[in-house]
Tab-separated table of C-alpha atoms and ligand atoms in Angstrom:
chain	number	residue	atom	x	y	z
A	1	MET	CA	-77.152	28.744	-20.324
A	2	LYS	CA	-77.137	29.292	-16.617
A	3	ASP	CA	-78.129	25.655	-16.055
A	4	ARG	CA	-75.383	24.479	-18.298
A	5	LEU	CA	-72.840	26.467	-16.322
A	6	MET	CA	-74.141	25.184	-13.025
A	7	ASN	CA	-74.071	21.578	-14.252
A	8	LEU	CA	-70.554	22.080	-15.443
A	9	GLN	CA	-69.543	23.368	-12.039
A	10	ALA	CA	-71.226	20.499	-10.204
A	11	GLU	CA	-69.661	17.920	-12.506
A	12	CYS	CA	-66.214	19.393	-12.088
A	13	LEU	CA	-66.485	19.656	-8.286
A	14	GLN	CA	-67.574	16.035	-8.104
A	15	LYS	CA	-64.606	14.899	-10.136
A	16	LEU	CA	-62.316	17.007	-7.983
A	17	ASP	CA	-63.728	15.333	-4.939
A	18	SER	CA	-62.684	11.883	-6.059
A	19	ALA	CA	-59.328	12.900	-7.565
A	20	ASN	CA	-56.442	11.835	-5.392
A	21	THR	CA	-53.298	12.449	-7.406
A	22	LEU	CA	-51.694	15.639	-8.659
A	23	ALA	CA	-51.823	14.207	-12.199
A	24	ALA	CA	-55.608	13.698	-11.944
A	25	LEU	CA	-55.996	17.309	-10.744
A	26	GLU	CA	-54.061	18.598	-13.708
A	27	GLU	CA	-56.251	16.606	-16.057
A	28	ILE	CA	-59.371	18.101	-14.520
A	29	ARG	CA	-57.915	21.583	-14.801
A	30	VAL	CA	-57.173	21.154	-18.485
A	31	THR	CA	-60.585	19.614	-19.192
A	32	TYR	CA	-62.679	22.290	-17.498
A	33	LEU	CA	-60.588	25.422	-17.430
A	34	GLY	CA	-58.246	24.840	-20.355
A	35	LYS	CA	-58.260	26.764	-23.631
A	36	LYS	CA	-60.376	24.092	-25.286
A	37	GLY	CA	-62.629	23.547	-22.306
A	38	PRO	CA	-66.390	24.241	-22.111
A	39	LEU	CA	-66.002	27.451	-20.074
A	40	THR	CA	-63.732	29.052	-22.620
A	41	GLU	CA	-66.138	27.938	-25.294
A	42	ILE	CA	-69.097	29.569	-23.532
A	43	LEU	CA	-67.251	32.807	-22.931
A	44	ARG	CA	-66.188	32.885	-26.564
A	45	GLY	CA	-69.703	32.296	-27.787
A	46	MET	CA	-71.142	35.187	-25.780
A	47	GLY	CA	-71.311	37.370	-28.860
A	48	ALA	CA	-74.169	35.303	-30.174
A	49	LEU	CA	-76.307	35.943	-27.074
A	50	PRO	CA	-78.901	38.649	-26.901
A	51	ALA	CA	-77.366	41.843	-25.486
A	52	GLU	CA	-79.330	41.811	-22.209
A	53	GLU	CA	-78.216	38.239	-21.351
A	54	ARG	CA	-74.534	38.838	-21.954
A	55	PRO	CA	-73.601	40.521	-18.631
A	56	ILE	CA	-75.597	37.950	-16.642
A	57	VAL	CA	-74.058	34.943	-18.360
A	58	GLY	CA	-70.658	36.620	-18.202
A	59	GLU	CA	-70.930	37.128	-14.495
A	60	ILE	CA	-72.015	33.555	-13.812
A	61	ALA	CA	-69.320	32.150	-16.064
A	62	ASN	CA	-66.675	34.149	-14.203
A	63	GLN	CA	-68.051	33.014	-10.876
A	64	VAL	CA	-67.929	29.409	-12.009
A	65	ARG	CA	-64.378	29.865	-13.171
A	66	THR	CA	-63.295	31.398	-9.863
A	67	THR	CA	-65.093	28.707	-7.868
A	68	LEU	CA	-63.448	25.924	-9.858
A	69	ALA	CA	-59.996	27.542	-9.745
A	70	ASP	CA	-60.267	27.963	-5.969
A	71	ALA	CA	-61.491	24.403	-5.508
A	72	LEU	CA	-58.606	23.115	-7.623
A	73	ALA	CA	-56.049	25.090	-5.588
A	74	ALA	CA	-57.542	23.890	-2.293
A	75	LYS	CA	-57.525	20.283	-3.424
A	76	LYS	CA	-53.948	20.598	-4.613
A	77	GLU	CA	-52.853	21.862	-1.235
A	78	ALA	CA	-54.760	19.095	0.542
A	79	LEU	CA	-53.137	16.451	-1.629
A	80	GLY	CA	-49.694	17.930	-0.955
A	81	ALA	CA	-50.274	17.920	2.787
A	82	ALA	CA	-51.496	14.333	2.647
A	83	ALA	CA	-48.393	13.320	0.684
A	84	ASP	CA	-46.150	15.045	3.258
A	85	ALA	CA	-47.958	13.343	6.094
A	86	ALA	CA	-47.631	9.949	4.393
A	87	ARG	CA	-43.930	10.533	3.864
A	88	LEU	CA	-43.377	11.599	7.456
A	89	GLU	CA	-45.172	8.483	8.594
A	90	ALA	CA	-43.116	6.260	6.290
A	91	GLU	CA	-39.810	7.809	7.325
A	92	LYS	CA	-40.571	7.869	10.997
A	93	LEU	CA	-37.454	7.581	13.136
A	94	ASP	CA	-37.388	6.655	16.765
A	95	VAL	CA	-34.587	8.774	18.149
A	96	THR	CA	-34.914	7.110	21.534
A	97	ALA	CA	-34.232	3.598	20.164
A	98	PRO	CA	-30.895	2.112	21.334
A	99	ALA	CA	-28.141	2.697	18.761
A	100	VAL	CA	-26.619	-0.110	16.709
A	101	LEU	CA	-22.926	0.331	17.478
A	102	LYS	CA	-20.485	0.016	14.601
A	103	ASN	CA	-17.199	-1.700	15.331
A	104	LEU	CA	-14.700	1.017	14.490
A	105	GLY	CA	-11.078	0.052	13.948
A	106	GLY	CA	-8.181	2.001	15.443
A	107	ARG	CA	-4.558	2.707	14.646
A	108	HIS	CA	-1.990	0.116	15.726
A	109	PRO	CA	0.314	1.359	18.517
A	110	ILE	CA	3.328	0.918	16.220
A	111	ALA	CA	1.682	3.126	13.594
A	112	LEU	CA	0.742	5.699	16.241
A	113	VAL	CA	4.252	5.966	17.649
A	114	GLN	CA	5.829	5.938	14.193
A	115	GLU	CA	3.645	8.862	13.169
A	116	GLU	CA	4.464	10.725	16.360
A	117	ILE	CA	8.199	10.304	15.703
A	118	GLU	CA	7.769	11.333	12.065
A	119	ASN	CA	5.936	14.493	13.117
A	120	ILE	CA	8.698	15.500	15.528
A	121	PHE	CA	11.311	15.261	12.768
A	122	ILE	CA	9.060	16.858	10.145
A	123	SER	CA	8.774	19.822	12.521
A	124	MET	CA	12.583	20.044	12.443
A	125	GLY	CA	12.583	20.147	8.634
A	126	PHE	CA	13.296	16.489	7.868
A	127	SER	CA	11.757	14.762	4.863
A	128	VAL	CA	10.323	11.241	5.153
A	129	GLU	CA	11.789	8.753	2.658
A	130	ASP	CA	10.804	5.236	1.720
A	131	GLY	CA	12.795	2.317	0.342
A	132	PRO	CA	12.450	-1.356	-0.614
A	133	GLU	CA	12.205	-4.077	2.038
A	134	VAL	CA	13.702	-6.571	-0.397
A	135	GLU	CA	17.130	-5.018	-0.757
A	136	THR	CA	20.446	-5.787	-2.380
A	137	ASP	CA	23.483	-6.844	-0.375
A	138	TYR	CA	25.149	-3.731	-1.770
A	139	TYR	CA	22.766	-1.164	-0.225
A	140	ASN	CA	22.168	-3.086	2.993
A	141	PHE	CA	25.863	-3.751	3.737
A	142	GLU	CA	28.532	-2.838	1.161
A	143	ALA	CA	27.532	0.810	0.700
A	144	LEU	CA	27.414	1.108	4.489
A	145	ASN	CA	31.051	0.174	5.004
A	146	THR	CA	30.158	-3.411	5.940
A	147	PRO	CA	31.961	-5.686	3.449
A	148	ALA	CA	31.240	-9.424	3.257
A	149	ASP	CA	33.836	-10.410	5.848
A	150	HIS	CA	32.825	-7.770	8.400
A	151	PRO	CA	31.976	-9.202	11.840
A	152	ALA	CA	29.069	-6.750	12.193
A	153	ARG	CA	27.199	-8.910	9.700
A	154	ASP	CA	26.952	-11.670	12.307
A	155	VAL	CA	24.416	-9.790	14.431
A	156	GLN	CA	22.393	-8.865	11.376
A	157	ASP	CA	21.869	-12.257	9.787
A	158	THR	CA	18.787	-12.187	7.613
A	159	PHE	CA	16.695	-13.993	5.015
A	160	TYR	CA	18.293	-14.285	1.606
A	161	VAL	CA	16.327	-14.310	-1.632
A	162	THR	CA	19.504	-14.960	-3.618
A	163	GLU	CA	23.119	-14.588	-2.569
A	164	LYS	CA	22.975	-10.843	-3.307
A	165	VAL	CA	19.314	-10.073	-2.612
A	166	LEU	CA	17.970	-10.101	0.931
A	167	LEU	CA	15.352	-8.754	3.313
A	168	ARG	CA	16.899	-5.566	4.676
A	169	THR	CA	18.197	-5.807	8.247
A	170	GLN	CA	18.000	-2.063	8.869
A	171	THR	CA	16.538	1.033	7.250
A	172	SER	CA	20.050	2.416	6.638
A	173	PRO	CA	20.053	1.345	2.944
A	174	VAL	CA	17.454	4.083	2.352
A	175	GLN	CA	20.112	6.556	3.512
A	176	ALA	CA	22.604	5.237	0.950
A	177	ARG	CA	19.931	5.426	-1.751
A	178	THR	CA	19.003	8.985	-0.741
A	179	MET	CA	22.634	10.158	-0.708
A	180	GLU	CA	23.122	8.670	-4.179
A	181	LYS	CA	20.257	10.574	-5.725
A	182	THR	CA	20.295	13.816	-3.684
A	183	ASN	CA	22.928	16.491	-3.298
A	184	PRO	CA	23.482	17.836	0.233
A	185	PRO	CA	22.005	19.418	2.234
A	186	ILE	CA	20.138	16.236	3.184
A	187	ARG	CA	17.807	16.016	6.165
A	188	MET	CA	15.727	12.872	6.103
A	189	ILE	CA	14.240	10.078	8.149
A	190	CYS	CA	13.242	6.652	6.838
A	191	PRO	CA	10.729	4.546	8.753
A	192	GLY	CA	9.973	0.977	7.779
A	193	ARG	CA	10.012	-2.756	8.402
A	194	VAL	CA	13.281	-4.621	8.782
A	195	TYR	CA	14.078	-8.315	9.110
A	196	ARG	CA	16.581	-10.458	10.971
A	197	SER	CA	16.727	-14.199	11.445
A	198	ASP	CA	16.087	-13.932	15.163
A	199	ALA	CA	13.969	-16.416	17.116
A	200	VAL	CA	10.755	-14.982	18.545
A	201	ASP	CA	10.818	-14.125	22.237
A	202	ALA	CA	9.675	-11.289	24.513
A	203	THR	CA	12.164	-8.838	22.992
A	204	HIS	CA	12.913	-10.296	19.534
A	205	SER	CA	10.981	-10.771	16.340
A	206	PRO	CA	12.193	-11.681	12.827
A	207	MET	CA	10.351	-8.582	11.621
A	208	PHE	CA	10.305	-5.245	13.391
A	209	HIS	CA	10.260	-1.531	12.639
A	210	GLN	CA	13.014	1.045	12.582
A	211	ILE	CA	13.265	4.753	11.989
A	212	GLU	CA	16.603	6.086	10.940
A	213	GLY	CA	17.663	9.640	10.331
A	214	LEU	CA	20.420	11.242	8.294
A	215	VAL	CA	21.729	14.783	8.008
A	216	VAL	CA	24.502	15.698	5.567
A	217	ASP	CA	25.731	19.223	4.939
A	218	ARG	CA	28.842	21.369	5.202
A	219	GLY	CA	30.114	21.680	8.772
A	220	ILE	CA	27.788	19.181	10.478
A	221	THR	CA	29.227	18.164	13.868
A	222	MET	CA	28.543	15.870	16.782
A	223	GLY	CA	27.024	18.956	18.453
A	224	ASP	CA	24.282	18.990	15.803
A	225	LEU	CA	23.635	15.311	16.461
A	226	LYS	CA	23.363	15.869	20.211
A	227	GLY	CA	21.140	18.927	19.827
A	228	THR	CA	18.821	17.129	17.429
A	229	LEU	CA	18.495	14.033	19.606
A	230	ASP	CA	18.056	16.118	22.769
A	231	LEU	CA	15.143	17.950	21.192
A	232	PHE	CA	13.696	14.680	19.919
A	233	ALA	CA	13.961	13.087	23.383
A	234	GLN	CA	12.269	16.064	25.040
A	235	LYS	CA	9.400	16.107	22.575
A	236	MET	CA	8.981	12.337	22.706
A	237	PHE	CA	9.426	11.636	26.416
A	238	GLY	CA	8.836	15.016	28.093
A	239	GLU	CA	10.578	18.363	28.666
A	240	GLN	CA	12.737	17.101	31.551
A	241	THR	CA	14.282	14.269	29.534
A	242	LYS	CA	18.075	14.137	29.303
A	243	THR	CA	20.197	12.108	26.906
A	244	ARG	CA	23.355	10.138	27.549
A	245	PHE	CA	25.813	9.130	24.825
A	246	ARG	CA	27.882	5.995	25.412
A	247	PRO	CA	30.754	5.102	23.034
A	248	HIS	CA	29.859	2.223	20.736
A	249	HIS	CA	30.751	0.817	17.347
A	250	PHE	CA	28.836	0.783	14.098
A	251	PRO	CA	30.606	0.190	10.791
A	252	PHE	CA	28.860	3.120	9.095
A	253	THR	CA	29.499	5.796	11.718
A	254	GLU	CA	32.664	7.062	13.388
A	255	PRO	CA	32.578	7.995	16.189
A	256	SER	CA	29.504	5.989	17.171
A	257	ALA	CA	27.369	6.032	20.268
A	258	GLU	CA	24.495	4.290	21.917
A	259	VAL	CA	22.052	6.847	23.224
A	260	ASP	CA	20.001	6.551	26.414
A	261	VAL	CA	17.251	8.826	27.675
A	262	SER	CA	16.658	9.512	31.343
A	263	CYS	CA	13.785	7.351	32.579
A	264	PHE	CA	10.523	9.268	32.127
A	265	VAL	CA	8.856	7.325	34.951
A	266	CYS	CA	11.365	7.883	37.787
A	267	GLY	CA	13.325	10.780	36.250
A	268	GLY	CA	16.602	8.928	36.813
A	269	GLU	CA	16.104	7.620	40.361
A	270	GLY	CA	15.774	4.021	39.234
A	271	CYS	CA	12.492	2.117	38.946
A	272	SER	CA	11.088	-1.074	37.468
A	273	LEU	CA	10.754	0.395	33.965
A	274	CYS	CA	14.446	1.331	33.728
A	275	LYS	CA	15.392	-1.723	35.837
A	276	GLY	CA	16.999	0.501	38.438
A	277	GLU	CA	19.307	2.126	35.878
A	278	GLY	CA	17.646	5.531	35.626
A	279	TRP	CA	18.352	5.380	31.886
A	280	ILE	CA	16.658	3.682	28.948
A	281	GLU	CA	18.585	2.851	25.780
A	282	ILE	CA	16.638	4.001	22.725
A	283	LEU	CA	18.955	4.394	19.754
A	284	GLY	CA	22.274	4.108	17.965
A	285	ALA	CA	23.934	7.085	16.344
A	286	GLY	CA	27.149	8.587	15.110
A	287	MET	CA	28.956	10.721	12.535
A	288	VAL	CA	28.624	9.228	9.046
A	289	HIS	CA	31.807	7.311	8.158
A	290	PRO	CA	33.788	8.942	5.306
A	291	ASN	CA	33.686	5.614	3.416
A	292	VAL	CA	29.876	5.725	3.468
A	293	LEU	CA	29.781	9.280	2.106
A	294	ARG	CA	32.327	8.349	-0.558
A	295	ALA	CA	30.434	5.201	-1.611
A	296	SER	CA	27.382	7.367	-2.325
A	297	GLY	CA	29.325	9.987	-4.276
A	298	ILE	CA	29.616	12.631	-1.561
A	299	ASP	CA	33.044	14.163	-0.896
A	300	PRO	CA	33.916	13.730	2.817
A	301	GLU	CA	36.406	16.609	2.510
A	302	GLU	CA	33.529	18.954	1.759
A	303	TYR	CA	30.627	17.435	3.645
A	304	SER	CA	29.994	15.701	6.941
A	305	GLY	CA	26.905	14.239	8.501
A	306	PHE	CA	25.309	12.354	11.320
A	307	ALA	CA	22.974	9.379	11.402
A	308	PHE	CA	20.847	7.685	14.022
A	309	GLY	CA	18.534	4.728	14.145
A	310	MET	CA	15.930	3.449	16.579
A	311	GLY	CA	13.632	0.474	16.937
A	312	VAL	CA	9.991	1.538	16.998
A	313	GLU	CA	8.785	-1.499	18.999
A	314	ARG	CA	11.221	-0.707	21.764
A	315	ILE	CA	9.870	2.816	22.057
A	316	VAL	CA	6.259	1.593	21.944
A	317	MET	CA	6.999	-0.930	24.702
A	318	THR	CA	8.801	1.607	26.874
A	319	ARG	CA	6.152	4.239	26.358
A	320	TYR	CA	3.200	1.978	27.207
A	321	GLY	CA	4.872	-0.370	29.676
A	322	ILE	CA	4.441	-3.461	27.451
A	323	ASN	CA	6.669	-6.277	28.659
A	324	ASP	CA	6.315	-8.701	25.755
A	325	MET	CA	6.839	-7.711	22.126
A	326	ARG	CA	4.599	-10.524	20.891
A	327	TYR	CA	1.497	-8.621	22.000
A	328	LEU	CA	2.252	-6.163	19.207
A	329	TYR	CA	1.874	-8.811	16.496
A	330	GLU	CA	-0.915	-11.029	17.808
A	331	ASN	CA	-3.727	-8.729	16.678
A	332	ASP	CA	-5.756	-9.482	19.767
A	333	VAL	CA	-8.409	-6.747	19.805
A	334	ARG	CA	-8.547	-6.782	23.608
A	335	PHE	CA	-4.951	-5.580	23.530
A	336	LEU	CA	-5.234	-3.260	20.533
A	337	ARG	CA	-8.432	-1.586	21.732
A	338	GLN	CA	-6.462	0.096	24.527
A	339	PHE	CA	-4.739	2.349	22.008
A	340	SER	CA	-7.667	3.666	19.971
B	1	LIG	N1	21.322	0.665	11.644
B	1	LIG	C1	21.735	0.520	13.005
B	1	LIG	C2	21.132	-0.765	13.575
B	1	LIG	O1	20.178	-1.265	13.001
B	1	LIG	C3	21.329	1.705	13.861
B	1	LIG	C4	22.087	2.919	13.512
B	1	LIG	C5	21.645	3.752	12.497
B	1	LIG	C6	23.244	3.260	14.164
B	1	LIG	C7	22.352	4.875	12.156
B	1	LIG	C8	23.959	4.376	13.842
B	1	LIG	C9	23.504	5.181	12.848
B	1	LIG	O2	21.564	-1.273	14.570
């Protein structure tokens, strides 16, 4: 009996020695130490042994079991460590190797400035509205007090899809659309692309970007317009910035003004950016014409409002000292990279 146990142990240890997977270990465990294995069988059959042999065989059998269980556990640990080591080797990473640089894109300067302007007005409680670039003659002109024979149409010639459908020349139609569907108080800006049939040169493009704003409520005055634009100018161009309103004409506002900001480079002294003027023109503005309110179903006896509009390219160019608008559309990464 003792020999049998010792043989069993030797056999099992030998198999363990050559096992090199966890699955093989488990198989060995089941074969030798499992419920149906030879050890269990021997221990069960002890009753048949003469009484004086029982404790001896029992002791040896237990020793064999402990030896095998320990050997199994040790082998399991060794296999695990070997697997870890193999994995570490396979996944080795040289942290000192030079990095492969990814070419990351950046925001376009027009998008950057547009977002900056949006954020200034959002902080003043304005909503940001959107509208179609392919617009009807009605919203682009008629609803804005610019009937077919109005001379103001001459400077806003555009691309016509049909006689009554066109590429919008300004973002103002979004204001008419907003007034139609919203009751005052209204406080909104509308950024977007606009189109005019202008030849391309350093300061013109048939497509450019505008941001317009509109406020309509009871008792809105020119003072509100000036206060709003003053705050905008200070946040956009710096605390010291002043505004200047010059009388102008737009069909959809009365009175109307062109608005300049004091030059943020020379502070008004005159320099190359402001061409010696001390002032830089940035937008058009005025009090919403009663006809415009009326066309959109708002009673001018009860409500008044102001509107303003600016070209985003112009502000981008002023801000970054860009002297030719075409750089903004050429998508030359050497130019664009400067803004990311
Ligand atoms: N829509 C005008 C333009 O494109 C700008 C403007 C907007 C002027 C609102 C006054 C009020 O020239």
